[in-house]
mmCIF file of C-alpha atoms in Angstrom:
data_model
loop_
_atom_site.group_PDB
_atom_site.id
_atom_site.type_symbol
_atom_site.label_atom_id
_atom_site.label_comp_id
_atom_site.label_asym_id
_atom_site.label_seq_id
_atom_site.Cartn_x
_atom_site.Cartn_y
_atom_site.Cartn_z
ATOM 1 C CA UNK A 12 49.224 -79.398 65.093
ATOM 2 C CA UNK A 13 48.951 -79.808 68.755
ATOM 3 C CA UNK A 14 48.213 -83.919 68.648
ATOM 4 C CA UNK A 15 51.601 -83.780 66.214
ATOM 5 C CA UNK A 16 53.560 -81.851 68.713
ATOM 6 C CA UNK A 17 52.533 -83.507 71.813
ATOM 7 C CA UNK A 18 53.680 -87.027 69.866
ATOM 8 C CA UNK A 19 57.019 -85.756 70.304
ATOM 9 C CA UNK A 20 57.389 -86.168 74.031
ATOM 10 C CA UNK A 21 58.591 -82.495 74.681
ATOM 11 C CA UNK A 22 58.076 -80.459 77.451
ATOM 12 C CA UNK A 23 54.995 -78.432 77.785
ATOM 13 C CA UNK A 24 56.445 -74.816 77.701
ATOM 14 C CA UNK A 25 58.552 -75.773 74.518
ATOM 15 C CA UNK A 26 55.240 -77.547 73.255
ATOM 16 C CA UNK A 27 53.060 -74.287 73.535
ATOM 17 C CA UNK A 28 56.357 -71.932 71.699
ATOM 18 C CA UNK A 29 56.198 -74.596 68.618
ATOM 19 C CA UNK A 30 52.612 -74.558 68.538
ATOM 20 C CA UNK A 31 52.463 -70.684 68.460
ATOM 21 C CA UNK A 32 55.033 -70.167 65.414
ATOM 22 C CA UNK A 33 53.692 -72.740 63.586
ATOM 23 C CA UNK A 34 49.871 -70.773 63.739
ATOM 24 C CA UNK A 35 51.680 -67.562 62.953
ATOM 25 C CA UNK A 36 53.648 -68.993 59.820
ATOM 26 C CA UNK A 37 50.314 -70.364 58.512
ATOM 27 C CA UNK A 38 48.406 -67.536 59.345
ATOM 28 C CA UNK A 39 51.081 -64.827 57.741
ATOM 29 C CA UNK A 40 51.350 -67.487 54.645
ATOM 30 C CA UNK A 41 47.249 -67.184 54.361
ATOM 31 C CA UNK A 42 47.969 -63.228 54.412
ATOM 32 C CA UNK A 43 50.497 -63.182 51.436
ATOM 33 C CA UNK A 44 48.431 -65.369 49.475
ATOM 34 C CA UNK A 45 45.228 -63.594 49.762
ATOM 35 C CA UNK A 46 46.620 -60.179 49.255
ATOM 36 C CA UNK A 47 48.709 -61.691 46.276
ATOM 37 C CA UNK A 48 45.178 -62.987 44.662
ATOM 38 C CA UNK A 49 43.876 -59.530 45.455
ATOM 39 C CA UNK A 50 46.660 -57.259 43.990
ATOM 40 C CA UNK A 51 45.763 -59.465 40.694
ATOM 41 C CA UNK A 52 41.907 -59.495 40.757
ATOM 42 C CA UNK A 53 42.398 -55.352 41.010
ATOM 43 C CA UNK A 54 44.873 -54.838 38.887
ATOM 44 C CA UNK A 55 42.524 -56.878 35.911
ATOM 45 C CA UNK A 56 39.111 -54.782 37.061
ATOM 46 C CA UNK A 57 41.214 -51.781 36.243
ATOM 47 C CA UNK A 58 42.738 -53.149 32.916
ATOM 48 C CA UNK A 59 39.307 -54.211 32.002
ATOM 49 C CA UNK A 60 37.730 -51.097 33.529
ATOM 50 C CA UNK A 61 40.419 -48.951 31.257
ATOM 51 C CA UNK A 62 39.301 -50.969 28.388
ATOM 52 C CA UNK A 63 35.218 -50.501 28.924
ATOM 53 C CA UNK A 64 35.521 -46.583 29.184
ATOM 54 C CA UNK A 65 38.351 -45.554 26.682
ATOM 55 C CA UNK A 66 34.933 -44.041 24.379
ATOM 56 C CA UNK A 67 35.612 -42.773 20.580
ATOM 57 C CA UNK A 68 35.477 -39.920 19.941
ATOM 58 C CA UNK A 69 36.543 -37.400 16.641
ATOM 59 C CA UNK A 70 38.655 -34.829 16.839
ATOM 60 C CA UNK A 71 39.460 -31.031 14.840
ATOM 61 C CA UNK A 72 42.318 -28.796 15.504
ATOM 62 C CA UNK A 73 41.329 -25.399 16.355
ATOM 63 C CA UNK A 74 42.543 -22.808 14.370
ATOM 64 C CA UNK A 75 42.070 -18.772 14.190
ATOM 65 C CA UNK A 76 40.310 -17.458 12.189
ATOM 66 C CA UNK A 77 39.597 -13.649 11.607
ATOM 67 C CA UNK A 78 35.944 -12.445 11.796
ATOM 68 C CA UNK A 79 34.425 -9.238 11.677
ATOM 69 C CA UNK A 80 33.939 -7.532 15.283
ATOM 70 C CA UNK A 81 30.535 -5.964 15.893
ATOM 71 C CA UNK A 82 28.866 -4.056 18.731
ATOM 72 C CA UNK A 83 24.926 -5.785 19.178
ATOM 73 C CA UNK A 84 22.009 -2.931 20.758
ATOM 74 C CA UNK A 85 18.759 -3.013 20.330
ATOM 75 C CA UNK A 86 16.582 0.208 18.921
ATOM 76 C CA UNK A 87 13.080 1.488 17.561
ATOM 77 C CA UNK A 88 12.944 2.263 14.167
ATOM 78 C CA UNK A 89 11.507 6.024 13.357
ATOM 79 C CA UNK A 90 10.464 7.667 10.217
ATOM 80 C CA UNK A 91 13.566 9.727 8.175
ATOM 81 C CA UNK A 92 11.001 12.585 8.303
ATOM 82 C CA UNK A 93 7.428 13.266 10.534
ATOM 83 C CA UNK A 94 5.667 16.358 9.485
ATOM 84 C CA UNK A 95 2.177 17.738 10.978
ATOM 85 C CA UNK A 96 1.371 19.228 8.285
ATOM 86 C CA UNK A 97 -1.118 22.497 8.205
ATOM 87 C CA UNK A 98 -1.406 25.827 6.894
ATOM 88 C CA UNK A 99 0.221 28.830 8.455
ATOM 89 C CA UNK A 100 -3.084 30.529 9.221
ATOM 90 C CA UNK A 101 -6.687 29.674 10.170
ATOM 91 C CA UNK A 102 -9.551 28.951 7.646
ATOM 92 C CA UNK A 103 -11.809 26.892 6.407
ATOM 93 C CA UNK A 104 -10.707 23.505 4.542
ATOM 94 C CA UNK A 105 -11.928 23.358 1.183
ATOM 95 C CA UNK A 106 -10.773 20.025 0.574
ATOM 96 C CA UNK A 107 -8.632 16.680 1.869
ATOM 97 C CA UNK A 108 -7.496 15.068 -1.193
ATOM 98 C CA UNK A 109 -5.471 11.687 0.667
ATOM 99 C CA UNK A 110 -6.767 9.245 3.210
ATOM 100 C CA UNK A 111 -4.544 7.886 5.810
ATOM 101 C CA UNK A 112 -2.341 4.570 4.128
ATOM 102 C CA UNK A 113 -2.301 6.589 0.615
ATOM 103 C CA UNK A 114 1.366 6.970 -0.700
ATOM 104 C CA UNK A 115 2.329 10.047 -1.867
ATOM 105 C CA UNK A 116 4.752 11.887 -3.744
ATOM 106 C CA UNK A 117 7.109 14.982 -3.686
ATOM 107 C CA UNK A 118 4.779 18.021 -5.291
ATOM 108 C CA UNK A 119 1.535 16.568 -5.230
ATOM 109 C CA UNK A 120 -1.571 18.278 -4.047
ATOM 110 C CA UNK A 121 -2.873 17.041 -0.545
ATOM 111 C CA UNK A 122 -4.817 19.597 1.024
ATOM 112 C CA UNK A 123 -6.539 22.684 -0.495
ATOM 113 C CA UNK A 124 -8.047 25.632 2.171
ATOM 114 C CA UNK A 125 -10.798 28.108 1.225
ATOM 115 C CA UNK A 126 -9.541 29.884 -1.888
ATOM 116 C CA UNK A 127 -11.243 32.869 -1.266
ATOM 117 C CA UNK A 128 -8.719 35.158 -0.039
ATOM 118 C CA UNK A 129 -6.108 33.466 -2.183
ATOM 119 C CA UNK A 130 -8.184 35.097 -5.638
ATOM 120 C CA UNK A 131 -8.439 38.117 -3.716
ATOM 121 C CA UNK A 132 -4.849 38.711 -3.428
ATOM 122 C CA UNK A 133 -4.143 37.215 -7.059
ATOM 123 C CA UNK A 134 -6.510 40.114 -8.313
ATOM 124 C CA UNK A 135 -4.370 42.780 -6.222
ATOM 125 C CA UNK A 136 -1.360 41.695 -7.629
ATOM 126 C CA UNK A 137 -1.956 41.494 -11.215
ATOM 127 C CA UNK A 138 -3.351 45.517 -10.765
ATOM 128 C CA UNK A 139 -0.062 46.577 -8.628
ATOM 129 C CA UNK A 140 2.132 44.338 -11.202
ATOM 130 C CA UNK A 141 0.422 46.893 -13.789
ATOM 131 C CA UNK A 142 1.468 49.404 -12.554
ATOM 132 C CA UNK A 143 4.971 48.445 -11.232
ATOM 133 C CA UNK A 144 5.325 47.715 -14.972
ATOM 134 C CA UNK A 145 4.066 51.124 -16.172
ATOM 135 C CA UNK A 146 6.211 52.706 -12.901
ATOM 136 C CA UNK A 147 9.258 50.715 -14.887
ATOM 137 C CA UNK A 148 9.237 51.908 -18.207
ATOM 138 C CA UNK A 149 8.605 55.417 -17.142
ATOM 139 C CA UNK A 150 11.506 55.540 -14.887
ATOM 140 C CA UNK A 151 13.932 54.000 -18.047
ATOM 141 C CA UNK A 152 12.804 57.224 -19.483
ATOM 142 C CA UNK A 153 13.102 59.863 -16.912
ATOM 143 C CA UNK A 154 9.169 60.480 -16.282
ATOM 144 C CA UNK A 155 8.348 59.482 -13.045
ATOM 145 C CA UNK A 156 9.849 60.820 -9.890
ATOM 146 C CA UNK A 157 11.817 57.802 -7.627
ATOM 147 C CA UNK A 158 9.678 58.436 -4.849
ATOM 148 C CA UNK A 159 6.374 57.272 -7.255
ATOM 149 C CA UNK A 160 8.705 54.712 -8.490
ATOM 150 C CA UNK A 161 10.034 53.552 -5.074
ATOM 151 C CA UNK A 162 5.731 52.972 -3.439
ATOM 152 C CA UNK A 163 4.996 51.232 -6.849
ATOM 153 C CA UNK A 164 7.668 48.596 -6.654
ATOM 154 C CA UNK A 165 7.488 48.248 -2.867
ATOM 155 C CA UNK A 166 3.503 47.757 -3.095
ATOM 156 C CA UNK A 167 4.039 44.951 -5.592
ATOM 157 C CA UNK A 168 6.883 43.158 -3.888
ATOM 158 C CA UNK A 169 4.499 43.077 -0.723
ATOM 159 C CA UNK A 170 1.642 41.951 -3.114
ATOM 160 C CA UNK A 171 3.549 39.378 -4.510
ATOM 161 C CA UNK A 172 4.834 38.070 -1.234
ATOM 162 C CA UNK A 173 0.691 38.146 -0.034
ATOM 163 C CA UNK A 174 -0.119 35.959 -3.060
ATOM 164 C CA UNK A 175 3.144 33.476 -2.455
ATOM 165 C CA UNK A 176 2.114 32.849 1.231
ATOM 166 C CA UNK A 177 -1.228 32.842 0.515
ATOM 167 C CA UNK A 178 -0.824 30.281 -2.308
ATOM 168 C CA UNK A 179 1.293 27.935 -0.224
ATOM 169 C CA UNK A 180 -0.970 27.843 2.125
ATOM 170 C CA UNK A 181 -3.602 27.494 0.649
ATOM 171 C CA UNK A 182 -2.805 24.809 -2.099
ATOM 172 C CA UNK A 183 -0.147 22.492 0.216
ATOM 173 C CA UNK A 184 2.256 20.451 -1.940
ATOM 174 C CA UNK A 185 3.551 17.516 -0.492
ATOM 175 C CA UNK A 186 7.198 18.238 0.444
ATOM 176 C CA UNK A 187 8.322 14.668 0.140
ATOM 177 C CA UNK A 188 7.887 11.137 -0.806
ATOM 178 C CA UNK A 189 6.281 9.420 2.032
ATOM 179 C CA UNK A 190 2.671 8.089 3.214
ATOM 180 C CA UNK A 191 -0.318 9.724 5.171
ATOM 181 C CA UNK A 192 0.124 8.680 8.724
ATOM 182 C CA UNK A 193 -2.692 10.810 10.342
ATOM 183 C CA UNK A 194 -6.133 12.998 9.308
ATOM 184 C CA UNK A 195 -7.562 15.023 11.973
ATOM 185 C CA UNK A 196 -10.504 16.944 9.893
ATOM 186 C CA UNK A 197 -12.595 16.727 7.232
ATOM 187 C CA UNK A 198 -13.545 18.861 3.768
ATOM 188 C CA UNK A 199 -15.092 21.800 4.759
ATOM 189 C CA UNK A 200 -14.303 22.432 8.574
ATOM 190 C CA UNK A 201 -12.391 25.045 9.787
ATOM 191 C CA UNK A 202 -8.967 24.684 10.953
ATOM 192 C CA UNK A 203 -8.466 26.233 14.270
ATOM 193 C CA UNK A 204 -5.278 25.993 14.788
ATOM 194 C CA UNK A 205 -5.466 23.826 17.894
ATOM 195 C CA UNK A 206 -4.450 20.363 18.043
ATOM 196 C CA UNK A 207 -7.299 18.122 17.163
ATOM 197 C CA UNK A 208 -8.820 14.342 16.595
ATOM 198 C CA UNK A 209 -5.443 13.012 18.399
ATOM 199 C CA UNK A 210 -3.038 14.899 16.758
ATOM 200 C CA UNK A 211 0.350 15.400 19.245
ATOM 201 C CA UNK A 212 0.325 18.780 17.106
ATOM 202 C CA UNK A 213 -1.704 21.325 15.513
ATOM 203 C CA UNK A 214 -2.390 19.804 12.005
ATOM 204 C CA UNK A 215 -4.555 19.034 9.625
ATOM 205 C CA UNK A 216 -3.002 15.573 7.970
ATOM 206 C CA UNK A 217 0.307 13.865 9.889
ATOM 207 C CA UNK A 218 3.050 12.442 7.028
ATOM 208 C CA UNK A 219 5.987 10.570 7.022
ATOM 209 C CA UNK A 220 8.707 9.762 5.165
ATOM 210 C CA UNK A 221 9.838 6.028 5.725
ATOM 211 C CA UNK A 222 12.784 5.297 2.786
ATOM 212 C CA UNK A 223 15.117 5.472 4.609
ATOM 213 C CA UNK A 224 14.235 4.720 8.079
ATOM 214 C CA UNK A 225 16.627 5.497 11.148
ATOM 215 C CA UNK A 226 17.144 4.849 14.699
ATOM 216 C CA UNK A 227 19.281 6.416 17.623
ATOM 217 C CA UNK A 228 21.065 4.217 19.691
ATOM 218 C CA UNK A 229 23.209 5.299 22.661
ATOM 219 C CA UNK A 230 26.825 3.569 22.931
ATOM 220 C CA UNK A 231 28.976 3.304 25.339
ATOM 221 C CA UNK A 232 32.174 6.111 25.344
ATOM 222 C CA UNK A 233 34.857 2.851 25.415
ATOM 223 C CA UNK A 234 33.789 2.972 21.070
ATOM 224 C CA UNK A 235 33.733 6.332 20.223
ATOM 225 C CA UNK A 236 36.997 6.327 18.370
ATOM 226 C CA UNK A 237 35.516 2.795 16.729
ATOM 227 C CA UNK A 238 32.269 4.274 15.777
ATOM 228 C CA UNK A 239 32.270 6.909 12.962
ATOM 229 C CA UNK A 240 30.272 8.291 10.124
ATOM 230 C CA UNK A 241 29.858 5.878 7.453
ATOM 231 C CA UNK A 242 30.013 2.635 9.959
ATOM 232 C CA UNK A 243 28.188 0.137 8.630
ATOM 233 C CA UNK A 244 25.251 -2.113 10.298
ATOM 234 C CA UNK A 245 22.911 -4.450 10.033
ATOM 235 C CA UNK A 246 19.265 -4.811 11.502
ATOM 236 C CA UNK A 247 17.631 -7.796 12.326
ATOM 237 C CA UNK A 248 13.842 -8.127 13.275
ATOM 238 C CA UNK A 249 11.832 -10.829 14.680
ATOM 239 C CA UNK A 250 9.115 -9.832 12.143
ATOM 240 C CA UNK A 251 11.411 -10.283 9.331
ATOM 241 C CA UNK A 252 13.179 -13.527 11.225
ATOM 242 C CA UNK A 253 15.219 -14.429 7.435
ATOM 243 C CA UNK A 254 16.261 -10.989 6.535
ATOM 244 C CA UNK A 255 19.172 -8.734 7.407
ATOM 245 C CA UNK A 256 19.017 -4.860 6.249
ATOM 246 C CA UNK A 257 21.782 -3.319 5.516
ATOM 247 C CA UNK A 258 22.639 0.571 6.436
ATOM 248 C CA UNK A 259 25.474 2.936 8.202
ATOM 249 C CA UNK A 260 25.944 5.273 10.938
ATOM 250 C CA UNK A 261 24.616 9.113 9.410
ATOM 251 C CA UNK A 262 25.312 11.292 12.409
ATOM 252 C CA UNK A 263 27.989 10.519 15.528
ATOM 253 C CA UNK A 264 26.742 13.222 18.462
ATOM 254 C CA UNK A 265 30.041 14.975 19.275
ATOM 255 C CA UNK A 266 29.511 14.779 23.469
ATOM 256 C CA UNK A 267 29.108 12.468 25.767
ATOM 257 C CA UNK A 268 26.279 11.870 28.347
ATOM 258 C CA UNK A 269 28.225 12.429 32.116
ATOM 259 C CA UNK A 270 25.368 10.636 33.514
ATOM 260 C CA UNK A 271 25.066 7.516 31.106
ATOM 261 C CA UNK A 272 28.894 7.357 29.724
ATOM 262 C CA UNK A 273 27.247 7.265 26.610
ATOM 263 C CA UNK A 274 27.116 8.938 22.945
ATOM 264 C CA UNK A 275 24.143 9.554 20.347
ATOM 265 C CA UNK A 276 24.562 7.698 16.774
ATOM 266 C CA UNK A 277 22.078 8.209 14.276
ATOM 267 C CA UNK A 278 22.157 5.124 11.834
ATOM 268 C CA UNK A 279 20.143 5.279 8.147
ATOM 269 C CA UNK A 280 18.195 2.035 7.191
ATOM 270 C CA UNK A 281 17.648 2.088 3.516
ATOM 271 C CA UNK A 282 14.110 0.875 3.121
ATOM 272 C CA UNK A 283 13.305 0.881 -0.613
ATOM 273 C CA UNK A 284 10.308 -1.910 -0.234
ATOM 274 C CA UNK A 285 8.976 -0.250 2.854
ATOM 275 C CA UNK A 286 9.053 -3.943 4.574
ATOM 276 C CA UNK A 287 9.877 -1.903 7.351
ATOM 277 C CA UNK A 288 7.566 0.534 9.419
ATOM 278 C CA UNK A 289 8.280 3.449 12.053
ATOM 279 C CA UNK A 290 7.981 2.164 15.471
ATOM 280 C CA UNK A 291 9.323 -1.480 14.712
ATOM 281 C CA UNK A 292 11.952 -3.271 16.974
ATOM 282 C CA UNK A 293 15.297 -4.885 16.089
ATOM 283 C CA UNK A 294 19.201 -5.475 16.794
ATOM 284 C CA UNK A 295 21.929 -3.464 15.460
ATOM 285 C CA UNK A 296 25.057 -4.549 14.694
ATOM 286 C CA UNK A 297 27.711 -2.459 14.619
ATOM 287 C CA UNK A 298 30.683 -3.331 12.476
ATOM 288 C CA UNK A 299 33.705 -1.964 13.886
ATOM 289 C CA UNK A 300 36.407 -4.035 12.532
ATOM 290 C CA UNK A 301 38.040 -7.522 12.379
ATOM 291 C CA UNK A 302 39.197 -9.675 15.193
ATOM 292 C CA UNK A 303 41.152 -13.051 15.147
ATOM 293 C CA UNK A 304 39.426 -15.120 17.377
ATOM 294 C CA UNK A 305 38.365 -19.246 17.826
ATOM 295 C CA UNK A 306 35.330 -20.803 15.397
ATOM 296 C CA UNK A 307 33.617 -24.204 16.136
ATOM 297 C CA UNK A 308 30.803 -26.212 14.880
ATOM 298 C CA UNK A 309 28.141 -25.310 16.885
ATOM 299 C CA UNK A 310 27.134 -29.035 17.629
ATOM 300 C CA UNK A 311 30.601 -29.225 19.712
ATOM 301 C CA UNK A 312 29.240 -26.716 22.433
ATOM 302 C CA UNK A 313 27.330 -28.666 25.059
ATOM 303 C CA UNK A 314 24.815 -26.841 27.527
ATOM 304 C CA UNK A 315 24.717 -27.871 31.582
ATOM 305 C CA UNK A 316 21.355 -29.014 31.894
ATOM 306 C CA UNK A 317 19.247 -26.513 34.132
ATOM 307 C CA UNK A 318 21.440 -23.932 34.012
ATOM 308 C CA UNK A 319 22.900 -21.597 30.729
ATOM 309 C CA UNK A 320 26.365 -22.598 31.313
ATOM 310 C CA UNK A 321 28.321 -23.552 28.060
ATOM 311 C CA UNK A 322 31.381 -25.973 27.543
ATOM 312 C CA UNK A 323 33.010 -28.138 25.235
ATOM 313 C CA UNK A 324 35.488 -31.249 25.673
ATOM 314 C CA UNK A 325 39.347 -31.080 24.350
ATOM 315 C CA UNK A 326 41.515 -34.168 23.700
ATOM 316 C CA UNK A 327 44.441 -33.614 26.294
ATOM 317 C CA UNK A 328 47.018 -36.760 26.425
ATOM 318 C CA UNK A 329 43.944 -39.371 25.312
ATOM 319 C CA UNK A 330 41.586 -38.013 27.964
ATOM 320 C CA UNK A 331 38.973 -35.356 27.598
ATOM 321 C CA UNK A 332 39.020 -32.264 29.603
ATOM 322 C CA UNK A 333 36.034 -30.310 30.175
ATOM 323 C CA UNK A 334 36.253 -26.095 29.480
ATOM 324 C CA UNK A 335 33.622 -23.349 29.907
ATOM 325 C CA UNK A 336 32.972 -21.427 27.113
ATOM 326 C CA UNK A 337 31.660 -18.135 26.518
ATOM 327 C CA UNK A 338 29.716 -17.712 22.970
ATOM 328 C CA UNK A 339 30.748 -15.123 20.527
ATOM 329 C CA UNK A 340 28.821 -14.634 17.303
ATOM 330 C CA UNK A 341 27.217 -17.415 15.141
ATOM 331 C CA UNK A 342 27.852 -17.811 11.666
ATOM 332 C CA UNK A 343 25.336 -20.409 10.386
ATOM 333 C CA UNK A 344 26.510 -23.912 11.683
ATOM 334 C CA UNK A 345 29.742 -22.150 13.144
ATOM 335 C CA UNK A 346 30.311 -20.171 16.666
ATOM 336 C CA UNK A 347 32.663 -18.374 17.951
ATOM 337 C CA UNK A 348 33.672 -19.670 21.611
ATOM 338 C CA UNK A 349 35.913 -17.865 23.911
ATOM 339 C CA UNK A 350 38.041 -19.108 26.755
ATOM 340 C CA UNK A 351 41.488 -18.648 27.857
ATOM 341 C CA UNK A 352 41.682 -22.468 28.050
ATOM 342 C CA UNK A 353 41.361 -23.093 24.216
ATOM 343 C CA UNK A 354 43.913 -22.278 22.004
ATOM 344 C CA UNK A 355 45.359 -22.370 18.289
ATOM 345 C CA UNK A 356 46.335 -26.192 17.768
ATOM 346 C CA UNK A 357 43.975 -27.670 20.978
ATOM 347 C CA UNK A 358 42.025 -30.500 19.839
ATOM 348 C CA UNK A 359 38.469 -30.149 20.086
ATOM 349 C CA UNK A 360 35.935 -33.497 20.344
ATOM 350 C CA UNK A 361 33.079 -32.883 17.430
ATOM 351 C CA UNK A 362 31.354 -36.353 17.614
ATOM 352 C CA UNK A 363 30.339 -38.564 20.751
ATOM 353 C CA UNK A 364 30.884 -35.394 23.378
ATOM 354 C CA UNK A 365 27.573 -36.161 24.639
ATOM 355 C CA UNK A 366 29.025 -39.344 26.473
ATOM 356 C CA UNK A 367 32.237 -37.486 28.037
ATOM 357 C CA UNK A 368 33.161 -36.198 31.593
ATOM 358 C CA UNK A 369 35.727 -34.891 32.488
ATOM 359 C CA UNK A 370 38.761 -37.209 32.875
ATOM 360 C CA UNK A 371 37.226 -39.746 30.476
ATOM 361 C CA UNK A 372 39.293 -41.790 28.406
ATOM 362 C CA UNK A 373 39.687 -41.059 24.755
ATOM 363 C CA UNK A 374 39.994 -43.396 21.975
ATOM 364 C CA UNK A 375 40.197 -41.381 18.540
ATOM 365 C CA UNK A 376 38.695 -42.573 15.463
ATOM 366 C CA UNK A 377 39.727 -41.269 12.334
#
């Protein structure tokens, strides 16, 4: 440029001000074209950037559905009934007739004490029920004064009641169906009447009665108009990992604890194969309703990785948005999820979720 200019014959000052614009033209004309070229090159990387991430995906509306509302607490399992049983006086044990394990039923013989004194007040009776009878048939006729008649039929009424006690105790029917839980003596030693061989009580065999079971749970006062007699339930047990068992709230305690904000609820587990056993574990649901709430397939909830935080991805314009989640109950391959992002009508992503963020572009396959 300067050997062109200087060609010309000008003057040196006008030489240097042609010089300068003609630099600053070419250099400004370099500018326009380079940021032209750029502007393009972008504005294709993002075209074919738009292109490489728009990831398909499938898609389900949400809708409502109404599910049954339940109150989860965990609770040991006792026996319906726990009797220490033993006679109501001391004496020697003639014998045990059950072993600890055995089944047994309502009536049936399981422990029989020394029946000495039990054949001594039999004998009394049948000679006072002698004469109460010979006591009665005189008085029908006028021959006996009522003070005779009164001591003969007060003696046998107190020699009957001897023999009655005497007889329960000594010959002890079981009082219901149930199994031998505990035997603290053996045939032929004397009962005491002191706790013995472990027993939490004075006794001479422990029984139970475990059809039905129950359990006491204590729930929080915000349900005790939603909790009433006849509420059904369900356990669950790890032992039993494939079964539910069914049963119902017997007995709502009408107070509540000041301390705790809490109520008692005494719930009856039918147990008619005795799977179950006094002193087992479990969960128990409460049923207290229905509720209208949001069910997905559970492959659709994603976990954060090192932490327990739940989400899912919705379709929002052709790009997924990420949402927390809180799970409900599970029903099989379905959970409930709750979030006051997701509503009725939000599309939720089912398949290829694992590749999403959030912002991601969305293409929807059918």
């Amino acid at each position: 440029i300067r050997a062109d200019v200087e060609s010309r014959g000008l003057g040196d000052v006008y030489k240097r001000q042609i010089i300068n614009t003609m630099i600053r033209n070419i250099i400004f004309t370099l500018l326009a074209i380079t940021l032209v070229m750029g502007c393009s090159s972008k504005k294709k990387d993002m075209q074919k950037q738009e292109t490489a991430e728009a990831i398909p995906v499938k898609v389900m509306k949400l809708e409502k559905k109404n599910i049954a509302k339940t109150l989860d607490y965990t609770a040991t399992l006792q026996a319906d009934e726990q009797v220490y049983y033993a006679p109501a006086a001391t004496g020697r044990i003639g014998k045990i007739y059950v072993e600890v394990g055995d089944r047994i039923r309502k009536g049936q013989l399981l422990v029989e004490m020394d029946p000495t004194n039990l054949r001594q007040a039999e004998v009394q009776l049948k000679n006072l029920e002698t004469e109460y009878n010979r006591a009665v048939k005189l008085n029908e006729t006028g021959s006996i004064s009522k003070q005779a008649y009164d001591a003969a039929v007060t003696n046998y009424e107190v020699a009957k009641s001897n023999f009655d006690f005497l007889n329960e105790n000594t010959k002890m029917l079981a009082p219901f169906d149930g199994i031998v839980t505990g035997k603290y003596f053996e045939d032929g030693e004397l009962y005491t009447g002191v706790a013995m061989g472990g027993a939490a009580k004075p006794s001479i065999i422990a029984i139970e009665k475990i059809n039905p079971l129950k359990a006491y749970v204590n729930l929080s006062e915000q349900y005790f108009l939603s909790v009433k007699k006849g509420t059904p339930v369900e356990l669950k047990s790890n032992i039993f990992p494939d079964r539910t068992f069914n049963g119902m709230v017997n007995i709502v305690y009408p107070t509540i604890d000041p301390a705790s904000r809490t109520f008692t609820v005494e719930v009856k587990i039918p147990n008619k194969d005795e799977a179950l056993r006094p002193g087992m574990y479990g969960t128990i649901n409460f049923f207290i309703g229905e509720t209208e709430t949001v069910v997905v397939p559970a492959l659709a909830v994603l976990k954060l990785q090192g932490a327990n935080n739940r989400y899912v991805f919705l379709n929002k314009e052709g790009k997924a948005k990420r949402v927390d989640v809180t799970l409900g109950r599970r029903f099989e391959d379905q959970v409930e999820v709750i979030s006051n992002e997701i509503g009725e009508g939000d599309e939720l992503v089912v398949v290829g979720q694992g590749r999403l963020v959030d912002g991601s572009l969305l293409s929807i396959v059918e």
